[in-house]
PDB file of C-alpha atoms in Angstrom:
ATOM      1  CA  SER A  15     -24.737  -2.850  12.258  1.00  0.00           C
ATOM      2  CA  ILE A  16     -24.141  -6.331  10.813  1.00  0.00           C
ATOM      3  CA  SER A  17     -24.455  -8.520  13.596  1.00  0.00           C
ATOM      4  CA  THR A  18     -27.337  -6.750  14.466  1.00  0.00           C
ATOM      5  CA  PHE A  19     -29.017  -7.958  11.035  1.00  0.00           C
ATOM      6  CA  GLN A  20     -27.780 -10.977  10.997  1.00  0.00           C
ATOM      7  CA  GLU A  21     -30.082 -11.812  14.568  1.00  0.00           C
ATOM      8  CA  LEU A  22     -32.625 -10.315  12.766  1.00  0.00           C
ATOM      9  CA  LEU A  23     -32.539 -12.843  10.079  1.00  0.00           C
ATOM     10  CA  LEU A  24     -32.007 -15.904  12.188  1.00  0.00           C
ATOM     11  CA  SER A  25     -35.565 -14.376  13.554  1.00  0.00           C
ATOM     12  CA  PRO A  26     -38.327 -16.718  12.726  1.00  0.00           C
ATOM     13  CA  LYS A  27     -40.565 -13.534  11.865  1.00  0.00           C
ATOM     14  CA  VAL A  28     -38.018 -12.082   8.920  1.00  0.00           C
ATOM     15  CA  ARG A  29     -39.258 -12.875   5.548  1.00  0.00           C
ATOM     16  CA  GLY A  30     -36.486 -13.534   2.772  1.00  0.00           C
ATOM     17  CA  GLY A  31     -37.289 -10.170   0.580  1.00  0.00           C
ATOM     18  CA  PHE A  32     -35.411  -9.163   3.876  1.00  0.00           C
ATOM     19  CA  GLY A  33     -31.648 -10.403   1.858  1.00  0.00           C
ATOM     20  CA  GLU A  34     -32.481  -8.232  -0.648  1.00  0.00           C
ATOM     21  CA  VAL A  35     -33.516  -5.382   0.949  1.00  0.00           C
ATOM     22  CA  LEU A  36     -29.638  -5.375   2.655  1.00  0.00           C
ATOM     23  CA  LEU A  37     -27.900  -5.971  -0.116  1.00  0.00           C
ATOM     24  CA  ASN A  38     -29.234  -3.080  -2.295  1.00  0.00           C
ATOM     25  CA  GLU A  39     -28.576  -0.939   1.206  1.00  0.00           C
ATOM     26  CA  LEU A  40     -25.405  -2.529   1.329  1.00  0.00           C
ATOM     27  CA  ILE A  41     -24.500  -0.957  -2.631  1.00  0.00           C
ATOM     28  CA  LYS A  42     -26.182   1.878  -2.068  1.00  0.00           C
ATOM     29  CA  ASP A  43     -24.259   2.304   0.404  1.00  0.00           C
ATOM     30  CA  VAL A  44     -20.757   2.650  -0.660  1.00  0.00           C
ATOM     31  CA  LEU A  45     -20.951   3.217  -4.671  1.00  0.00           C
ATOM     32  CA  PRO A  46     -22.227   6.118  -6.427  1.00  0.00           C
ATOM     33  CA  ALA A  47     -25.667   5.612  -8.564  1.00  0.00           C
ATOM     34  CA  ALA A  48     -24.595   5.340 -11.622  1.00  0.00           C
ATOM     35  CA  ASN A  49     -22.148   2.143 -10.862  1.00  0.00           C
ATOM     36  CA  TYR A  50     -25.599  -0.332 -10.119  1.00  0.00           C
ATOM     37  CA  ALA A  51     -28.839  -0.976 -10.655  1.00  0.00           C
ATOM     38  CA  PHE A  52     -31.655  -3.042  -8.947  1.00  0.00           C
ATOM     39  CA  GLN A  53     -33.653  -5.469 -10.761  1.00  0.00           C
ATOM     40  CA  TYR A  54     -31.942  -5.998 -14.242  1.00  0.00           C
ATOM     41  CA  ARG A  55     -33.337  -6.860 -17.126  1.00  0.00           C
ATOM     42  CA  PHE A  56     -31.355  -9.092 -19.812  1.00  0.00           C
ATOM     43  CA  LYS A  57     -33.304  -9.455 -23.328  1.00  0.00           C
ATOM     44  CA  ASP A  58     -34.642 -12.880 -22.722  1.00  0.00           C
ATOM     45  CA  GLY A  59     -36.357 -11.543 -19.932  1.00  0.00           C
ATOM     46  CA  THR A  60     -34.528 -13.192 -16.871  1.00  0.00           C
ATOM     47  CA  ILE A  61     -34.077 -10.465 -13.953  1.00  0.00           C
ATOM     48  CA  VAL A  62     -31.422 -10.754 -11.574  1.00  0.00           C
ATOM     49  CA  ASP A  63     -31.935  -8.646  -8.247  1.00  0.00           C
ATOM     50  CA  ALA A  64     -28.766  -6.684  -8.494  1.00  0.00           C
ATOM     51  CA  VAL A  65     -25.427  -5.158 -11.087  1.00  0.00           C
ATOM     52  CA  ILE A  66     -23.128  -3.383 -10.430  1.00  0.00           C
ATOM     53  CA  LYS A  67     -21.949  -1.503 -13.443  1.00  0.00           C
ATOM     54  CA  THR A  68     -17.557  -1.426 -13.666  1.00  0.00           C
ATOM     55  CA  LYS A  69     -15.944   0.507 -16.929  1.00  0.00           C
ATOM     56  CA  ASP A  70     -17.143  -2.441 -19.682  1.00  0.00           C
ATOM     57  CA  ARG A  71     -18.726  -4.714 -18.143  1.00  0.00           C
ATOM     58  CA  ILE A  72     -21.576  -5.451 -15.189  1.00  0.00           C
ATOM     59  CA  ILE A  73     -21.657  -8.140 -12.133  1.00  0.00           C
ATOM     60  CA  PRO A  74     -24.928 -10.159 -11.365  1.00  0.00           C
ATOM     61  CA  ILE A  75     -25.897 -10.400  -7.900  1.00  0.00           C
ATOM     62  CA  ASP A  76     -28.654 -12.469  -6.487  1.00  0.00           C
ATOM     63  CA  SER A  77     -30.009 -12.217  -3.321  1.00  0.00           C
ATOM     64  CA  LYS A  78     -33.091 -14.883  -2.999  1.00  0.00           C
ATOM     65  CA  PHE A  79     -30.685 -16.892  -0.242  1.00  0.00           C
ATOM     66  CA  PRO A  80     -34.014 -19.602   0.676  1.00  0.00           C
ATOM     67  CA  LEU A  81     -33.068 -18.670   4.467  1.00  0.00           C
ATOM     68  CA  GLU A  82     -36.132 -20.438   5.767  1.00  0.00           C
ATOM     69  CA  GLU A  83     -34.623 -23.928   5.395  1.00  0.00           C
ATOM     70  CA  PHE A  84     -32.065 -22.665   7.134  1.00  0.00           C
ATOM     71  CA  GLN A  85     -33.671 -21.145  10.167  1.00  0.00           C
ATOM     72  CA  ARG A  86     -35.195 -24.165  10.550  1.00  0.00           C
ATOM     73  CA  MET A  87     -32.635 -26.907  10.017  1.00  0.00           C
ATOM     74  CA  VAL A  88     -31.293 -24.100  13.043  1.00  0.00           C
ATOM     75  CA  ALA A  89     -34.414 -24.222  14.804  1.00  0.00           C
ATOM     76  CA  ASP A  90     -34.313 -27.976  15.185  1.00  0.00           C
ATOM     77  CA  GLU A  91     -30.634 -28.400  16.372  1.00  0.00           C
ATOM     78  CA  VAL A  92     -30.233 -30.893  13.511  1.00  0.00           C
ATOM     79  CA  ASP A  93     -26.878 -32.730  13.456  1.00  0.00           C
ATOM     80  CA  GLU A  94     -23.886 -31.372  11.715  1.00  0.00           C
ATOM     81  CA  GLU A  95     -23.800 -34.234   9.060  1.00  0.00           C
ATOM     82  CA  HIS A  96     -27.435 -34.371   8.426  1.00  0.00           C
ATOM     83  CA  PHE A  97     -27.320 -30.419   7.850  1.00  0.00           C
ATOM     84  CA  LYS A  98     -24.250 -30.317   6.158  1.00  0.00           C
ATOM     85  CA  SER A  99     -26.685 -32.894   3.468  1.00  0.00           C
ATOM     86  CA  ARG A 100     -29.494 -30.914   3.699  1.00  0.00           C
ATOM     87  CA  PHE A 101     -27.638 -28.248   2.765  1.00  0.00           C
ATOM     88  CA  LYS A 102     -25.983 -29.140  -0.364  1.00  0.00           C
ATOM     89  CA  GLN A 103     -29.358 -30.753  -1.567  1.00  0.00           C
ATOM     90  CA  ILE A 104     -31.051 -27.268  -0.755  1.00  0.00           C
ATOM     91  CA  MET A 105     -27.584 -25.413  -2.732  1.00  0.00           C
ATOM     92  CA  ARG A 106     -27.046 -26.684  -5.632  1.00  0.00           C
ATOM     93  CA  PRO A 107     -30.790 -26.053  -7.329  1.00  0.00           C
ATOM     94  CA  ARG A 108     -29.915 -22.671  -5.926  1.00  0.00           C
ATOM     95  CA  VAL A 109     -26.671 -22.658  -7.518  1.00  0.00           C
ATOM     96  CA  ASN A 110     -27.638 -23.515 -11.139  1.00  0.00           C
ATOM     97  CA  GLU A 111     -30.159 -20.487 -10.490  1.00  0.00           C
ATOM     98  CA  VAL A 112     -27.931 -18.147  -9.896  1.00  0.00           C
ATOM     99  CA  LYS A 113     -25.419 -19.685 -12.925  1.00  0.00           C
ATOM    100  CA  GLN A 114     -28.283 -17.726 -15.465  1.00  0.00           C
ATOM    101  CA  TYR A 115     -27.321 -14.800 -14.613  1.00  0.00           C
ATOM    102  CA  ILE A 116     -24.009 -15.190 -16.479  1.00  0.00           C
ATOM    103  CA  LYS A 117     -24.651 -13.765 -19.595  1.00  0.00           C
ATOM    104  CA  PRO A 118     -20.555 -12.361 -21.077  1.00  0.00           C
ATOM    105  CA  ASP A 119     -22.506 -11.770 -24.755  1.00  0.00           C
ATOM    106  CA  GLU A 120     -24.993  -9.103 -22.498  1.00  0.00           C
ATOM    107  CA  GLY A 121     -21.906  -7.316 -21.016  1.00  0.00           C
ATOM    108  CA  THR A 122     -21.418  -9.644 -17.630  1.00  0.00           C
ATOM    109  CA  VAL A 123     -18.776 -11.027 -16.419  1.00  0.00           C
ATOM    110  CA  ASN A 124     -17.628 -14.617 -16.655  1.00  0.00           C
ATOM    111  CA  PHE A 125     -19.423 -15.088 -12.834  1.00  0.00           C
ATOM    112  CA  ALA A 126     -21.960 -14.290 -10.275  1.00  0.00           C
ATOM    113  CA  LEU A 127     -22.613 -13.522  -6.476  1.00  0.00           C
ATOM    114  CA  MET A 128     -24.352 -15.338  -3.874  1.00  0.00           C
ATOM    115  CA  TYR A 129     -25.247 -12.546  -2.116  1.00  0.00           C
ATOM    116  CA  ILE A 130     -25.725 -15.115   1.545  1.00  0.00           C
ATOM    117  CA  PRO A 131     -27.436 -12.519   4.517  1.00  0.00           C
ATOM    118  CA  SER A 132     -25.979 -14.173   7.461  1.00  0.00           C
ATOM    119  CA  GLU A 133     -22.074 -14.534   8.145  1.00  0.00           C
ATOM    120  CA  LYS A 134     -23.873 -17.743  10.054  1.00  0.00           C
ATOM    121  CA  LEU A 135     -25.100 -19.108   8.141  1.00  0.00           C
ATOM    122  CA  TYR A 136     -21.551 -18.477   5.147  1.00  0.00           C
ATOM    123  CA  SER A 137     -19.565 -19.516   7.620  1.00  0.00           C
ATOM    124  CA  ARG A 138     -21.066 -23.201   7.528  1.00  0.00           C
ATOM    125  CA  LEU A 139     -21.258 -22.908   3.803  1.00  0.00           C
ATOM    126  CA  SER A 140     -18.063 -22.444   3.411  1.00  0.00           C
ATOM    127  CA  GLY A 141     -17.229 -25.336   5.552  1.00  0.00           C
ATOM    128  CA  ILE A 142     -19.003 -27.330   3.003  1.00  0.00           C
ATOM    129  CA  ASP A 143     -15.529 -27.923   0.712  1.00  0.00           C
ATOM    130  CA  GLU A 144     -18.113 -30.381  -1.763  1.00  0.00           C
ATOM    131  CA  LEU A 145     -20.138 -27.454  -1.785  1.00  0.00           C
ATOM    132  CA  MET A 146     -16.963 -24.907  -2.568  1.00  0.00           C
ATOM    133  CA  VAL A 147     -15.717 -26.639  -4.795  1.00  0.00           C
ATOM    134  CA  ALA A 148     -19.141 -26.925  -6.948  1.00  0.00           C
ATOM    135  CA  PHE A 149     -19.285 -23.874  -7.228  1.00  0.00           C
ATOM    136  CA  ARG A 150     -16.593 -22.516  -8.111  1.00  0.00           C
ATOM    137  CA  ARG A 151     -16.343 -24.593 -10.965  1.00  0.00           C
ATOM    138  CA  ILE A 152     -19.540 -22.730 -12.174  1.00  0.00           C
ATOM    139  CA  ARG A 153     -18.253 -19.520 -11.204  1.00  0.00           C
ATOM    140  CA  VAL A 154     -21.001 -18.374  -8.513  1.00  0.00           C
ATOM    141  CA  PHE A 155     -19.120 -17.248  -5.409  1.00  0.00           C
ATOM    142  CA  PRO A 156     -20.647 -16.812  -2.319  1.00  0.00           C
ATOM    143  CA  VAL A 157     -20.916 -13.364   0.154  1.00  0.00           C
ATOM    144  CA  SER A 158     -21.821 -12.631   2.952  1.00  0.00           C
ATOM    145  CA  PRO A 159     -23.085  -9.205   4.263  1.00  0.00           C
ATOM    146  CA  SER A 160     -18.890  -8.546   5.273  1.00  0.00           C
ATOM    147  CA  THR A 161     -17.483 -10.075   2.522  1.00  0.00           C
ATOM    148  CA  PHE A 162     -20.106  -8.465   0.294  1.00  0.00           C
ATOM    149  CA  TYR A 163     -18.811  -4.911   1.572  1.00  0.00           C
ATOM    150  CA  GLN A 164     -15.167  -5.367   0.733  1.00  0.00           C
ATOM    151  CA  PHE A 165     -15.924  -6.374  -2.655  1.00  0.00           C
ATOM    152  CA  LEU A 166     -18.048  -3.166  -2.665  1.00  0.00           C
ATOM    153  CA  GLU A 167     -15.187  -1.309  -1.070  1.00  0.00           C
ATOM    154  CA  THR A 168     -12.623  -2.578  -3.924  1.00  0.00           C
ATOM    155  CA  ILE A 169     -15.090  -1.945  -6.512  1.00  0.00           C
ATOM    156  CA  LEU A 170     -14.808   1.430  -5.603  1.00  0.00           C
ATOM    157  CA  LEU A 171     -11.128   2.189  -5.409  1.00  0.00           C
ATOM    158  CA  GLY A 172     -11.875   0.932  -8.942  1.00  0.00           C
ATOM    159  CA  LEU A 173     -13.811   3.200  -9.935  1.00  0.00           C
ATOM    160  CA  ARG A 174     -12.213   5.952  -8.141  1.00  0.00           C
ATOM    161  CA  GLY A 175      -8.833   5.211 -10.497  1.00  0.00           C
ATOM    162  CA  LEU A 176     -10.659   5.154 -13.407  1.00  0.00           C
ATOM    163  CA  ALA A 177     -12.533   8.514 -12.823  1.00  0.00           C
ATOM    164  CA  ILE A 178      -8.548   9.084 -11.543  1.00  0.00           C
ATOM    165  CA  GLU A 179      -7.202   8.515 -14.446  1.00  0.00           C
ATOM    166  CA  LYS A 180     -10.594   9.312 -16.762  1.00  0.00           C
ATOM    167  CA  GLU A 181      -9.528  13.210 -15.420  1.00  0.00           C
ATOM    168  CA  ALA A 182      -5.362  12.802 -16.380  1.00  0.00           C
ATOM    169  CA  GLN A 183      -6.801  12.568 -19.521  1.00  0.00           C
ATOM    170  CA  ARG A 184      -8.739  15.619 -19.904  1.00  0.00           C
ATOM    171  CA  ILE A 185      -6.132  17.429 -18.663  1.00  0.00           C
ATOM    172  CA  LEU A 186      -3.400  15.698 -20.968  1.00  0.00           C
ATOM    173  CA  ASP A 187      -6.107  15.824 -24.108  1.00  0.00           C
ATOM    174  CA  THR A 188      -6.304  19.949 -23.417  1.00  0.00           C
ATOM    175  CA  LEU A 189      -2.340  20.312 -22.830  1.00  0.00           C
ATOM    176  CA  ASN A 190      -2.575  18.601 -26.274  1.00  0.00           C
ATOM    177  CA  ARG A 191      -4.904  20.890 -27.472  1.00  0.00           C
ATOM    178  CA  LEU A 192      -3.620  24.200 -25.903  1.00  0.00           C
ATOM    179  CA  ALA A 193      -0.709  22.599 -27.494  1.00  0.00           C
ATOM    180  CA  LYS A 194      -1.865  22.530 -30.681  1.00  0.00           C
ATOM    181  CA  GLU A 195      -2.842  25.958 -30.823  1.00  0.00           C
ATOM    182  CA  PHE A 196       0.052  27.612 -29.428  1.00  0.00           C
ATOM    183  CA  ASP A 197       2.267  26.341 -32.287  1.00  0.00           C
ATOM    184  CA  THR A 198      -0.392  27.434 -34.986  1.00  0.00           C
ATOM    185  CA  ALA A 199      -0.749  31.227 -32.814  1.00  0.00           C
ATOM    186  CA  ARG A 200       2.822  30.943 -32.982  1.00  0.00           C
ATOM    187  CA  GLU A 201       3.083  30.299 -37.202  1.00  0.00           C
ATOM    188  CA  GLU A 202       0.499  32.627 -37.318  1.00  0.00           C
ATOM    189  CA  TRP A 203       2.627  35.157 -35.138  1.00  0.00           C
ATOM    190  CA  GLU A 204       5.862  34.747 -37.328  1.00  0.00           C
ATOM    191  CA  VAL A 205       3.901  35.055 -40.406  1.00  0.00           C
ATOM    192  CA  VAL A 206       2.325  38.573 -39.495  1.00  0.00           C
ATOM    193  CA  GLY A 207       5.759  39.345 -38.166  1.00  0.00           C
ATOM    194  CA  LYS A 208       7.152  38.714 -41.004  1.00  0.00           C
ATOM    195  CA  HIS A 209       4.939  40.624 -43.172  1.00  0.00           C
ATOM    196  CA  ILE A 210       5.520  43.704 -40.580  1.00  0.00           C
ATOM    197  CA  THR A 211       9.249  43.874 -41.282  1.00  0.00           C
ATOM    198  CA  ASN A 212       7.862  43.497 -45.092  1.00  0.00           C
ATOM    199  CA  ALA A 213       6.050  46.478 -45.047  1.00  0.00           C
ATOM    200  CA  ARG A 214       8.582  48.557 -42.728  1.00  0.00           C
ATOM    201  CA  ASN A 215      11.416  47.656 -45.150  1.00  0.00           C
ATOM    202  CA  LYS A 216       8.838  48.876 -47.815  1.00  0.00           C
ATOM    203  CA  TYR A 217       8.040  51.796 -46.008  1.00  0.00           C
ATOM    204  CA  ASP A 218      11.973  52.853 -45.297  1.00  0.00           C
ATOM    205  CA  GLU A 219      12.026  52.190 -48.956  1.00  0.00           C
ATOM    206  CA  VAL A 220       9.115  54.254 -50.868  1.00  0.00           C
ATOM    207  CA  ALA A 221      10.366  56.918 -47.702  1.00  0.00           C
ATOM    208  CA  LYS A 222      14.317  56.982 -48.885  1.00  0.00           C
ATOM    209  CA  ARG A 223      12.358  57.919 -52.921  1.00  0.00           C
ATOM    210  CA  LEU A 224       9.914  59.855 -51.466  1.00  0.00           C
ATOM    211  CA  GLU A 225      12.590  62.037 -49.501  1.00  0.00           C
ATOM    212  CA  GLN A 226      15.514  61.852 -52.866  1.00  0.00           C
ATOM    213  CA  ILE A 227      12.505  63.493 -55.282  1.00  0.00           C
ATOM    214  CA  GLY A 228      11.491  65.811 -52.816  1.00  0.00           C
ATOM    215  CA  THR A 229      16.205  66.366 -52.885  1.00  0.00           C
ATOM    216  CA  ASP A 230      15.605  65.893 -56.770  1.00  0.00           C
ATOM    217  CA  ILE A 231      12.558  69.134 -56.480  1.00  0.00           C
ATOM    218  CA  LYS A 232      14.285  70.766 -54.426  1.00  0.00           C
ATOM    219  CA  ALA A 233      17.804  71.241 -56.256  1.00  0.00           C
ATOM    220  CA  LEU A 234      15.638  71.480 -59.665  1.00  0.00           C
ATOM    221  CA  GLU A 235      13.946  75.282 -58.195  1.00  0.00           C
ATOM    222  CA  VAL A 236      17.260  76.238 -57.117  1.00  0.00           C
ATOM    223  CA  LYS A 237      18.688  76.095 -60.053  1.00  0.00           C
ATOM    224  CA  GLY A 238      15.344  77.200 -61.911  1.00  0.00           C
ATOM    225  CA  GLU A 239      16.023  80.403 -59.320  1.00  0.00           C
ATOM    226  CA  GLU A 240      19.294  80.845 -60.588  1.00  0.00           C
ATOM    227  CA  ARG A 241      18.689  81.362 -64.220  1.00  0.00           C
ATOM    228  CA  GLN A 242      16.600  83.728 -63.423  1.00  0.00           C
ATOM    229  CA  LYS A 243      18.761  85.808 -61.820  1.00  0.00           C
ATOM    230  CA  GLU A 244      21.455  85.649 -64.647  1.00  0.00           C
ATOM    231  CA  ILE A 245      18.410  86.431 -67.305  1.00  0.00           C
ATOM    232  CA  PRO A 246      19.046  90.308 -68.102  1.00  0.00           C
ATOM    233  CA  LEU A 247      16.295  92.278 -68.071  1.00  0.00           C
TER     234      LEU A 247
END
């Protein structure tokens, strides 16, 4: 569960790479494989931990959160003011690192996500207004395991809607194609019908002519027989 992961993440035995593992697992659990990529490389060689692929854009996500720094502060039980001050010192350069993944010319959205692998740390981060304002200004948005999961669910709904839209469009395209084929077939059928009608009329016309010719021939035969009877032997 998320709470279990949080406990593990706050343990001094945990290494920073676990955040990336958790991020990857969350993405794989929610999204279809075609809609994400890990260790995505940009043209300049920059590599981001993960991207989510939407209809025509990608969403970059960084997970290299400096967790050990905060674990030390938690362990040292520093006062709140010192914690906030140190928090801001650590996060400012990290946010600028994440900002480099915003590359609209390479198909990214105009923001990036920074994955915070602990609900407790995310909560404390959210309480530092000055830092959150700085995040929003450069369009880098921190997410916790729970908020990121909700984000993924929203993306999934959009992808399903897109799939339904594509299927509906495919059905409409098929119906349009069938309608055109039906119209073509109907026109051809009408032409064939006209040919059949013309052929039938011609057949009847020829039949009448043949019947008339037959009648005329029989009339000549009768006259011939009558003349033969009139000739004296």
